[in-house]
mmCIF file of C-alpha atoms and ligand atoms in Angstrom:
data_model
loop_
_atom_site.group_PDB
_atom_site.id
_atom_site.type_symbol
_atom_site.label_atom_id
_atom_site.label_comp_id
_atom_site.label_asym_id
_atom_site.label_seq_id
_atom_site.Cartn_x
_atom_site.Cartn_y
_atom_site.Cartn_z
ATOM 1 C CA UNK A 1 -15.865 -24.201 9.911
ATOM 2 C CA UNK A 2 -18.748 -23.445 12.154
ATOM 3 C CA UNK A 3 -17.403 -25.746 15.034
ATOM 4 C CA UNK A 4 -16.262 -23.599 18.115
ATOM 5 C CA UNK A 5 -13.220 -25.502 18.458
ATOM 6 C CA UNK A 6 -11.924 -25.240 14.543
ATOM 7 C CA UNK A 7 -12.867 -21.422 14.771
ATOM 8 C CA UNK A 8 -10.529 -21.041 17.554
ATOM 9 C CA UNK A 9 -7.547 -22.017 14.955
ATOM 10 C CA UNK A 10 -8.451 -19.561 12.738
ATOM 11 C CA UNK A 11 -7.720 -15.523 12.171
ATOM 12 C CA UNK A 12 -11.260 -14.744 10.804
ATOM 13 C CA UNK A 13 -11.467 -10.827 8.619
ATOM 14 C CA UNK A 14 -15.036 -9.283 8.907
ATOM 15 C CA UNK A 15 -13.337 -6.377 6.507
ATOM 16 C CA UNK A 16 -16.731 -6.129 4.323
ATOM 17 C CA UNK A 17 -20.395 -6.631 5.765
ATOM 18 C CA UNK A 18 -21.490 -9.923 3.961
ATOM 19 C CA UNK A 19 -18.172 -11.419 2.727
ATOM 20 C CA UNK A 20 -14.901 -12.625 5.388
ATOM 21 C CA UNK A 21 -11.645 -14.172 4.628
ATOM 22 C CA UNK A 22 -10.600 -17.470 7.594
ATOM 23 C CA UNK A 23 -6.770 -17.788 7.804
ATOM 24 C CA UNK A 24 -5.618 -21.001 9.965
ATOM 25 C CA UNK A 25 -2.916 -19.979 13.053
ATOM 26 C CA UNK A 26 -0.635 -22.354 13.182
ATOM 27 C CA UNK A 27 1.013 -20.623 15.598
ATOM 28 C CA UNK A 28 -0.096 -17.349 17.233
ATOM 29 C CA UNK A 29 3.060 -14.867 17.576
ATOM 30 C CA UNK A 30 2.176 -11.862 18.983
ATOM 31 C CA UNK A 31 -1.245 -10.659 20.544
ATOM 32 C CA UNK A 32 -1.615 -7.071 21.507
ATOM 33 C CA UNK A 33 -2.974 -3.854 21.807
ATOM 34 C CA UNK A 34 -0.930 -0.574 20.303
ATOM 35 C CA UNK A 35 -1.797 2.584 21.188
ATOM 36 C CA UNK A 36 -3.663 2.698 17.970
ATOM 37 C CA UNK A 37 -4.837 -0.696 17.060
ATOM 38 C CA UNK A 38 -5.042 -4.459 17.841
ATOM 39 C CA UNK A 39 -1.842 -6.295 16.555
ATOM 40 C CA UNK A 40 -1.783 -10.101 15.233
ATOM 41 C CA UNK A 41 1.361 -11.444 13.989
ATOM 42 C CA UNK A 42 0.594 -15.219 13.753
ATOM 43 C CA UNK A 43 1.692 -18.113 11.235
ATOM 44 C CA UNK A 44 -0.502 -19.950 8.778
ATOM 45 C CA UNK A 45 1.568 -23.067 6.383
ATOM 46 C CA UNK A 46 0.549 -21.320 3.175
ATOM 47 C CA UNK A 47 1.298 -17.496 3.558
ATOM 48 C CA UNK A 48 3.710 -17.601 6.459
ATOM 49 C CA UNK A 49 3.926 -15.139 9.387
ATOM 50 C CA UNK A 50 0.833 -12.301 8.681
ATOM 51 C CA UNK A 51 -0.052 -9.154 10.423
ATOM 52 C CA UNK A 52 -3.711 -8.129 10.861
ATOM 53 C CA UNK A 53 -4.893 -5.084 12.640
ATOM 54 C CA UNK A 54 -8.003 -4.911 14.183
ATOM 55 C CA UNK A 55 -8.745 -8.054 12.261
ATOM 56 C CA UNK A 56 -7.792 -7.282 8.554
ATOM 57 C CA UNK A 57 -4.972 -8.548 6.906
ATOM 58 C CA UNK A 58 -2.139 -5.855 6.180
ATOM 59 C CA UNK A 59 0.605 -8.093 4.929
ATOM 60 C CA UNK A 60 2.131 -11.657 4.863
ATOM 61 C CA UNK A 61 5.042 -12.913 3.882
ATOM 62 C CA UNK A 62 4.107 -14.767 1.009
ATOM 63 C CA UNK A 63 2.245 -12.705 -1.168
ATOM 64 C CA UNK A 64 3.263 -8.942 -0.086
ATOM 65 C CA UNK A 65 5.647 -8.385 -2.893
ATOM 66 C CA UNK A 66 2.533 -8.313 -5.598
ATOM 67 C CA UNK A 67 1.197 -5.000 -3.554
ATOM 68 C CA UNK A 68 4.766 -3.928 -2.555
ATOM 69 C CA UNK A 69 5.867 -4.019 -5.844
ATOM 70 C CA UNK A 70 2.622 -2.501 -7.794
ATOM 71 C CA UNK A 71 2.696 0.686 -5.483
ATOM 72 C CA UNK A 72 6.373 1.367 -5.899
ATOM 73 C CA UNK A 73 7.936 0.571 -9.106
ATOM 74 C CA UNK A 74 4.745 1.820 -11.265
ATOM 75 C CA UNK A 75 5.263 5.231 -10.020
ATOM 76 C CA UNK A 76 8.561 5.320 -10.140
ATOM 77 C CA UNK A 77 9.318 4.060 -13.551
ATOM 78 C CA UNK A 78 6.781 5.846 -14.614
ATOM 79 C CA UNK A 79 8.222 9.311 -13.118
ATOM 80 C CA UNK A 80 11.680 8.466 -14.868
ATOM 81 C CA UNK A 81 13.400 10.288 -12.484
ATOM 82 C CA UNK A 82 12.180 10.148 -8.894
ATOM 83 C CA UNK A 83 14.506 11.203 -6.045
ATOM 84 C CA UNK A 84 11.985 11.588 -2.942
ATOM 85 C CA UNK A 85 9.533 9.696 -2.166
ATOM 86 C CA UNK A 86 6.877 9.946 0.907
ATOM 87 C CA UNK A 87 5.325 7.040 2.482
ATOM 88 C CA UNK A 88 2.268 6.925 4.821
ATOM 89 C CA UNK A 89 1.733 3.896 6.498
ATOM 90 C CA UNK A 90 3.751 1.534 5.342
ATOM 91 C CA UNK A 91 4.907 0.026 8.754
ATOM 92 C CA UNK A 92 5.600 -3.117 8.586
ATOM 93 C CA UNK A 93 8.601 -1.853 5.945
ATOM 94 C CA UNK A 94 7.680 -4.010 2.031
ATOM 95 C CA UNK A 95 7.061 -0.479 1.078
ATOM 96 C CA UNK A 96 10.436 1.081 1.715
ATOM 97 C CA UNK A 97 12.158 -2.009 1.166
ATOM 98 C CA UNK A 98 11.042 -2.091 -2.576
ATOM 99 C CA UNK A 99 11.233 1.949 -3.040
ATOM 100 C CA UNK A 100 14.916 1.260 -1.652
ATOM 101 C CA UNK A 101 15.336 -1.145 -4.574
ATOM 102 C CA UNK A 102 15.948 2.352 -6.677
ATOM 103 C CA UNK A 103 19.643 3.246 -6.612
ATOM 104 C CA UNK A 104 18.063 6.442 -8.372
ATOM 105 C CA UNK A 105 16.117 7.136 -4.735
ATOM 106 C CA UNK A 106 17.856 9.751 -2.699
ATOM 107 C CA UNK A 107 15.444 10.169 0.043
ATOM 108 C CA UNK A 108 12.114 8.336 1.394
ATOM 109 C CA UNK A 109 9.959 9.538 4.162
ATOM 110 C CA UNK A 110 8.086 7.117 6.123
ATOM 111 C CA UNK A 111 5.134 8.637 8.127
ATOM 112 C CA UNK A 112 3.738 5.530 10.046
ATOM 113 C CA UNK A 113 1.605 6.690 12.798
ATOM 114 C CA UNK A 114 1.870 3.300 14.974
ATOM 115 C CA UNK A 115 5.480 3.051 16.465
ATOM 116 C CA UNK A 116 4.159 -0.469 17.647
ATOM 117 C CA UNK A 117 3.568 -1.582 14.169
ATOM 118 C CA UNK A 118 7.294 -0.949 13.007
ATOM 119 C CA UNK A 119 8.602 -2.200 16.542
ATOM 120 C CA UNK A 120 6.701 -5.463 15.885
ATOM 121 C CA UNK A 121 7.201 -5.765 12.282
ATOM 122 C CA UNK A 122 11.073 -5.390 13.020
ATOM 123 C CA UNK A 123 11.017 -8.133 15.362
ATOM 124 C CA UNK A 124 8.468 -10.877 13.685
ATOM 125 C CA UNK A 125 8.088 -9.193 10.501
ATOM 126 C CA UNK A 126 11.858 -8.818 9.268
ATOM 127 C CA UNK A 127 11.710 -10.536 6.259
ATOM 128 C CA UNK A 128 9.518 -7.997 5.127
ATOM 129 C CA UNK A 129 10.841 -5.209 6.096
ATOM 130 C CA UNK A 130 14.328 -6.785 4.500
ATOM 131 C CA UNK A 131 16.741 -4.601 5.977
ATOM 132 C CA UNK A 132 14.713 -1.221 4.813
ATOM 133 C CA UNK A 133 14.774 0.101 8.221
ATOM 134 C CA UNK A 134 18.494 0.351 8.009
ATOM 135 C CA UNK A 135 18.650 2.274 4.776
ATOM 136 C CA UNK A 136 20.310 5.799 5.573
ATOM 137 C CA UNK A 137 17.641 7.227 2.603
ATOM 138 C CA UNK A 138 15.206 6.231 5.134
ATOM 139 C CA UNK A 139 13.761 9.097 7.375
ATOM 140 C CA UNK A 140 11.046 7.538 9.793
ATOM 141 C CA UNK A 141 8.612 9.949 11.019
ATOM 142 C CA UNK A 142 6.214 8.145 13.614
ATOM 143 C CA UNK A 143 3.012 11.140 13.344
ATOM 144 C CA UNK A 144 -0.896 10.888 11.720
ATOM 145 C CA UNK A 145 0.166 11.239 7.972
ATOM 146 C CA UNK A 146 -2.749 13.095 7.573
ATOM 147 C CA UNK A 147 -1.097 15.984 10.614
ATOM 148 C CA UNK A 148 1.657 15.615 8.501
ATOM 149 C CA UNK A 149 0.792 15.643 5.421
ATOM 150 C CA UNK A 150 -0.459 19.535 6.316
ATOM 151 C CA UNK A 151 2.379 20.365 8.420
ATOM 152 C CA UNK A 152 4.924 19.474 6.242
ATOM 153 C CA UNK A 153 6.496 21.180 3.806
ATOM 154 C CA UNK A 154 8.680 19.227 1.859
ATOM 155 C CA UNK A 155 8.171 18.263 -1.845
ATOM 156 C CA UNK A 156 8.196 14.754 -3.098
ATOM 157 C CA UNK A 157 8.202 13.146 -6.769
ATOM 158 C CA UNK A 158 6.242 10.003 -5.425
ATOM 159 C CA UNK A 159 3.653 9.475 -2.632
ATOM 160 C CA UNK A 160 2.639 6.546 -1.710
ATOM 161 C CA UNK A 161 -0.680 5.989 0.842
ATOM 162 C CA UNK A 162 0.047 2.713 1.999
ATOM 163 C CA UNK A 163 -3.016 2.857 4.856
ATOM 164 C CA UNK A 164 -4.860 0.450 6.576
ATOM 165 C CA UNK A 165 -8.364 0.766 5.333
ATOM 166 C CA UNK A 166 -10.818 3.237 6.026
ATOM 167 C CA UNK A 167 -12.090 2.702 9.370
ATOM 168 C CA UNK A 168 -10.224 3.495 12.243
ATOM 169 C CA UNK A 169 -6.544 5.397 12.448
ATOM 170 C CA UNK A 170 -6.871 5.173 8.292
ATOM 171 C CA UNK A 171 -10.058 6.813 7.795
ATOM 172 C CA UNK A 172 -7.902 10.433 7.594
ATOM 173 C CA UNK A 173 -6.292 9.207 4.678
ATOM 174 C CA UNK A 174 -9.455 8.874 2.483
ATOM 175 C CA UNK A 175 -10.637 12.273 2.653
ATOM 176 C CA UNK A 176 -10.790 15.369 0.127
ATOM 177 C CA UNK A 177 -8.757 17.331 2.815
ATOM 178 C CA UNK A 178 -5.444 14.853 2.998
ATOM 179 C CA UNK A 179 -5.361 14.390 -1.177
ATOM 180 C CA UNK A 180 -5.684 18.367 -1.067
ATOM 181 C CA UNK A 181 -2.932 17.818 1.198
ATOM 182 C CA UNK A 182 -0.761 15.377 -0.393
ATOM 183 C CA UNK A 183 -1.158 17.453 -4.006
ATOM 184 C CA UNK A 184 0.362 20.517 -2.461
ATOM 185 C CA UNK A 185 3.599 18.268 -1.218
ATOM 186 C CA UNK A 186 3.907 16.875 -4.852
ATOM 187 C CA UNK A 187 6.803 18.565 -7.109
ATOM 188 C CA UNK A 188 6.053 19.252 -10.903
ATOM 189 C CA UNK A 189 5.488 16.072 -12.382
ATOM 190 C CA UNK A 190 4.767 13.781 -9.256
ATOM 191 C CA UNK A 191 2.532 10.867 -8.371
ATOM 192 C CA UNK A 192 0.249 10.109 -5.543
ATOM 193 C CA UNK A 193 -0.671 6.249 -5.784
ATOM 194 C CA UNK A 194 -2.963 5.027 -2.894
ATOM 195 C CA UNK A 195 -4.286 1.837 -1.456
ATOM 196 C CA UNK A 196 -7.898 1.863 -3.133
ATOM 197 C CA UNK A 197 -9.724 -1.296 -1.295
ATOM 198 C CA UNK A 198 -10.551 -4.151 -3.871
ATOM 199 C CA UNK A 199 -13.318 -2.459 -6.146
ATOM 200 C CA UNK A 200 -15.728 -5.142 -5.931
ATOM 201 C CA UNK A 201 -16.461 -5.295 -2.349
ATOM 202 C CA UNK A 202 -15.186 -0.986 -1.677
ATOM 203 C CA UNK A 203 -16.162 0.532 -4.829
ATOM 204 C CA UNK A 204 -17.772 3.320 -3.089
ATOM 205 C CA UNK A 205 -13.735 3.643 -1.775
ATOM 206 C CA UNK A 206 -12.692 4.357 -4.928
ATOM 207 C CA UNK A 207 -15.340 6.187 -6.485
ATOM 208 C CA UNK A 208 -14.527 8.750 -3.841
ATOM 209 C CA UNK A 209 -10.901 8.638 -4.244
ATOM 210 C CA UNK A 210 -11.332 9.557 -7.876
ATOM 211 C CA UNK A 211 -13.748 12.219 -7.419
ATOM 212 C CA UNK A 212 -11.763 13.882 -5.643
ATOM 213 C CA UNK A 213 -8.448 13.520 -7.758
ATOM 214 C CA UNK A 214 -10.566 14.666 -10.791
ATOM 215 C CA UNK A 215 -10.485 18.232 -9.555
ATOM 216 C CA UNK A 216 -6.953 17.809 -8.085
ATOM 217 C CA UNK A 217 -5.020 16.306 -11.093
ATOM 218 C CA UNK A 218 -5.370 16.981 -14.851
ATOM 219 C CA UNK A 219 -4.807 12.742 -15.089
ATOM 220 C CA UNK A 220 -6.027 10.091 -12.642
ATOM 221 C CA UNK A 221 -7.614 6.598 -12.664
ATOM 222 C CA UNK A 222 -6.481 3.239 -10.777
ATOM 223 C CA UNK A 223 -4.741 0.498 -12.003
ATOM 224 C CA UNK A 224 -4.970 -3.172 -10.806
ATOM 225 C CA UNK A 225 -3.587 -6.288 -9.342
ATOM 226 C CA UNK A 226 -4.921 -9.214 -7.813
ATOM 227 C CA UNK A 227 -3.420 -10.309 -4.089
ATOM 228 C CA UNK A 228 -5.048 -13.158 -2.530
ATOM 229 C CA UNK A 229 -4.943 -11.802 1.381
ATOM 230 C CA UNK A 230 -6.849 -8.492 -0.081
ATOM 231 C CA UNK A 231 -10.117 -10.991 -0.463
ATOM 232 C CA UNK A 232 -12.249 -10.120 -2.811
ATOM 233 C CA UNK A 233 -10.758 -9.735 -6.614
ATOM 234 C CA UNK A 234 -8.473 -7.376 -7.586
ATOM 235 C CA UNK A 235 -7.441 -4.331 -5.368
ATOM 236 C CA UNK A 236 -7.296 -1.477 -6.965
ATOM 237 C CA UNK A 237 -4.216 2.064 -6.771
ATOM 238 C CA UNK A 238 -5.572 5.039 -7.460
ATOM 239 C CA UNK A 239 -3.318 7.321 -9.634
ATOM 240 C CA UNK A 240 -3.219 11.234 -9.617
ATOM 241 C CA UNK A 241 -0.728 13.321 -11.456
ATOM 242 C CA UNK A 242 -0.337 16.758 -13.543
ATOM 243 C CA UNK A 243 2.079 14.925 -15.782
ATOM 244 C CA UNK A 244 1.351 12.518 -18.568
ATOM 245 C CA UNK A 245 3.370 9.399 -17.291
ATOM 246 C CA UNK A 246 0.722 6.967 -16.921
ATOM 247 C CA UNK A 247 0.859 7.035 -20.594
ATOM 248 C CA UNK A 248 4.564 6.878 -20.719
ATOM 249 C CA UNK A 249 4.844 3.995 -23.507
ATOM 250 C CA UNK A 250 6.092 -0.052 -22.854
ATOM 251 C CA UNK A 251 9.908 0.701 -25.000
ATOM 252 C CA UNK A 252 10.437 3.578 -22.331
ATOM 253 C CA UNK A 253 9.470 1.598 -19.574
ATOM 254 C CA UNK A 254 11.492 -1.175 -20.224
ATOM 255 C CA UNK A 255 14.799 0.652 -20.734
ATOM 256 C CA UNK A 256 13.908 1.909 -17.107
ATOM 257 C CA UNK A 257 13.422 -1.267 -15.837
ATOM 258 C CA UNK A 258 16.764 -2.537 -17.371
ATOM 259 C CA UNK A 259 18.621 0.658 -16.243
ATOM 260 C CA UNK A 260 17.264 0.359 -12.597
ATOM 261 C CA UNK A 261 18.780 -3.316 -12.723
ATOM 262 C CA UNK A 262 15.907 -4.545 -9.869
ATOM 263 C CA UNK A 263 14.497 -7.943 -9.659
ATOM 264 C CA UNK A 264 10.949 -8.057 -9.120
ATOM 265 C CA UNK A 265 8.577 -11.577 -8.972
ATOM 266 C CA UNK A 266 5.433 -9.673 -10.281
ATOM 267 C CA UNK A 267 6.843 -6.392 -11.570
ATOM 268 C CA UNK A 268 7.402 -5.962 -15.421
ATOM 269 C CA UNK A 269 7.574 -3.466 -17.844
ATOM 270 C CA UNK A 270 4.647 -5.362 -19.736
ATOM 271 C CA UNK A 271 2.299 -6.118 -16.540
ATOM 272 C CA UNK A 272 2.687 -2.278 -15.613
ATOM 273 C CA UNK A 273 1.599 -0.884 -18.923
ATOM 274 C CA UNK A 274 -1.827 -3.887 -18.374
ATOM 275 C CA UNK A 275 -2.505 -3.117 -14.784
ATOM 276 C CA UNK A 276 -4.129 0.636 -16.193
ATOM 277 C CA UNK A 277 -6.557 -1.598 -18.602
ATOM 278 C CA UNK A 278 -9.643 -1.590 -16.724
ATOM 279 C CA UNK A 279 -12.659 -4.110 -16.895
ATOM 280 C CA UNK A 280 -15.814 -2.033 -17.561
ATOM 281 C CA UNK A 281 -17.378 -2.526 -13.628
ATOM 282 C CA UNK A 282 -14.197 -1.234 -12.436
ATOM 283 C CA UNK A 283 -13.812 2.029 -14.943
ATOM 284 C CA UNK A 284 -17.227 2.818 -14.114
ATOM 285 C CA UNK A 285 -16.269 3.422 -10.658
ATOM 286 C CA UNK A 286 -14.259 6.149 -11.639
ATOM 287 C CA UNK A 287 -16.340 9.548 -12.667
HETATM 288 N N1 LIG B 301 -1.025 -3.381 2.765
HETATM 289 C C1 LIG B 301 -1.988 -2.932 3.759
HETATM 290 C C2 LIG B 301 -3.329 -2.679 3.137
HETATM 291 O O1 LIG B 301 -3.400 -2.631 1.924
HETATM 292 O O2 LIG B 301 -4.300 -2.550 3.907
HETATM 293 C C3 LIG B 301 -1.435 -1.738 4.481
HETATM 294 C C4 LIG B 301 -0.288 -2.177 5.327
HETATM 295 S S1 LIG B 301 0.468 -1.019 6.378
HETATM 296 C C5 LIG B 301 0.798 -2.058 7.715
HETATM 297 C C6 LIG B 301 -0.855 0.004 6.915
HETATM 298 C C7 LIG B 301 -0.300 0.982 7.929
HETATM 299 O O3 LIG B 301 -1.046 2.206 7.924
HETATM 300 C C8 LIG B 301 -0.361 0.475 9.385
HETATM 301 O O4 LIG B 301 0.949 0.316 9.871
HETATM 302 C C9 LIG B 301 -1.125 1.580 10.134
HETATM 303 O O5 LIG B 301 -0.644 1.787 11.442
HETATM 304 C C10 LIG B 301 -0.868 2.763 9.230
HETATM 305 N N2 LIG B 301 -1.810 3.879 9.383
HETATM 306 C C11 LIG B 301 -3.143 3.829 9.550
HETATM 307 N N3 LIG B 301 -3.650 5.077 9.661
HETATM 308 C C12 LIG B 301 -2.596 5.940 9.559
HETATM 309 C C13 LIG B 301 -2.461 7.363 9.604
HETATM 310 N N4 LIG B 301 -3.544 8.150 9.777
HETATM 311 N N5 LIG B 301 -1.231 7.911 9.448
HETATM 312 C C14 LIG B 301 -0.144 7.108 9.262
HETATM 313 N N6 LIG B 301 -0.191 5.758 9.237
HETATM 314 C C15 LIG B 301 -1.415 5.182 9.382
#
């Protein structure tokens, strides 16, 4: 892997200081620069087309719907009766698509803040996107979700951070002032769920998610799930709410998931309720 020539077929993530992730190109689909970030949409035979930015994997084809799925239908079953939902990030479109899923789901707003990411992700990315873009639920707001997120003032049962990682045009999204933010747009009895970094390698990430949702919410922890382009181990979602459905019991939960009539390929009723059991290095993250 050191040879010049076989690096040169190969996406290599520098994500974390002493650990990377090498993804082969078999064939290199788009190369750019947004007004925001640098934009890869290239193929590899195992996980199909994948977008980085600025070098990190956000998505592929093969293994989004793990994530996708884990950051949508938790919340939402667990609300029981969700009919807004907010989205920041989210461009390439796995996160609508899936929130779309919901027949219950009136209205979701998308608050991307690269137009290039959804314009690319349309064209190479469609599959993930899977028609989402198309939904007339779907209100697409291209702004800084954290600009937003203060601006706005709208009300939402579900919000979902679905950001890059902290560095760069994400970096807003992981601070006290935007989950100060985001609590003030939640209606009685929502849920903010974020992207949390994989605890091993970014538990500093999600120690100071949590700190700050213990003096926002009277409940909040993280819940798990393990996606193999998030390198690592398991990634962790944090989970804030003044309501008391992240204890809302597996019988419950699975007459949701029956009455919502979805198909999922990770989802269940049963992996839900075991995502919130946290190994001991991970629940110590959380103060
Ligand atoms: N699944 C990925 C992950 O876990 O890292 C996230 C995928 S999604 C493509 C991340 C999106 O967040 C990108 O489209 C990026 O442009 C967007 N983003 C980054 N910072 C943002 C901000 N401040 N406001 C809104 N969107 C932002």
């Amino acid at each position: 892997m050191s040879d010049p020539e076989t690096m040169r077929d190969w996406s290599v993530e520098r994500l974390h200081q002493d650990h990377g992730q090498a993804l082969r190109v078999a064939q290199m689909h788009y190369d750019s620069e947004t007004d925001h970030q640098r934009l890869l949409v290239f193929e590899n035979p195992t996980f199909g087309r994948i977008l980085t930015l600025d070098g990190v994997v956000q998505v592929t084809e093969a293994d989004n719907f793990i994530y996708h799925e884990m950051l949508t239908h938790v919340p939402i079953l667990a609300h029981g009766a969700a009919k807004r939902v907010l989205i920041v990030g989210g461009g390439d479109g796995g996160m609508a698509r899936e929130v779309l899923k919901h027949d219950s789901i009136e209205q979701v707003t998308m608050v991307e803040i690269d137009a290039g990411v959804v314009d690319f992700s349309k064209k190479y990315l469609a599959a993930i996107s899977d028609g989402a873009f198309d939904d007339l639920r779907l209100d697409l707001v291209i702004n800084d979700g954290a600009v937003f997120m203060k601006q706005n003032a709208d009300v939402y049962d579900v919000i979902i951070i679905d950001s890059t990682d902290p560095v760069g045009p994400g970096e807003v999204l992981f601070t006290d002032h935007f989950y100060g933010h985001a609590k003030a747009r939640l209606a009685e009895g929502g849920i903010l769920v974020t992207q949390n970094g994989v605890p091993f390698l970014q538990g500093d990430e999600l120690t100071g998610t949590m700190r700050a949702f213990k003096t926002l919410f009277s409940d909040y922890s993280c819940y798990l799930a393990s996606i193999p382009t998030y390198a690592g181990g398991p990634m962790a979602f944090g989970w804030g709410s003044d309501s008391n459905a992240r204890h809302v019991d597996l019988t419950t939960l699975e007459a949701r998931f029956k009455a919502a009539g979805i198909s999922t390929d990770y989802y269940t009723p049963e992996v839900h309720r075991g995502a919130f059991a946290l190994p001991p290095f991970v629940a110590r993250l959380i103060p």
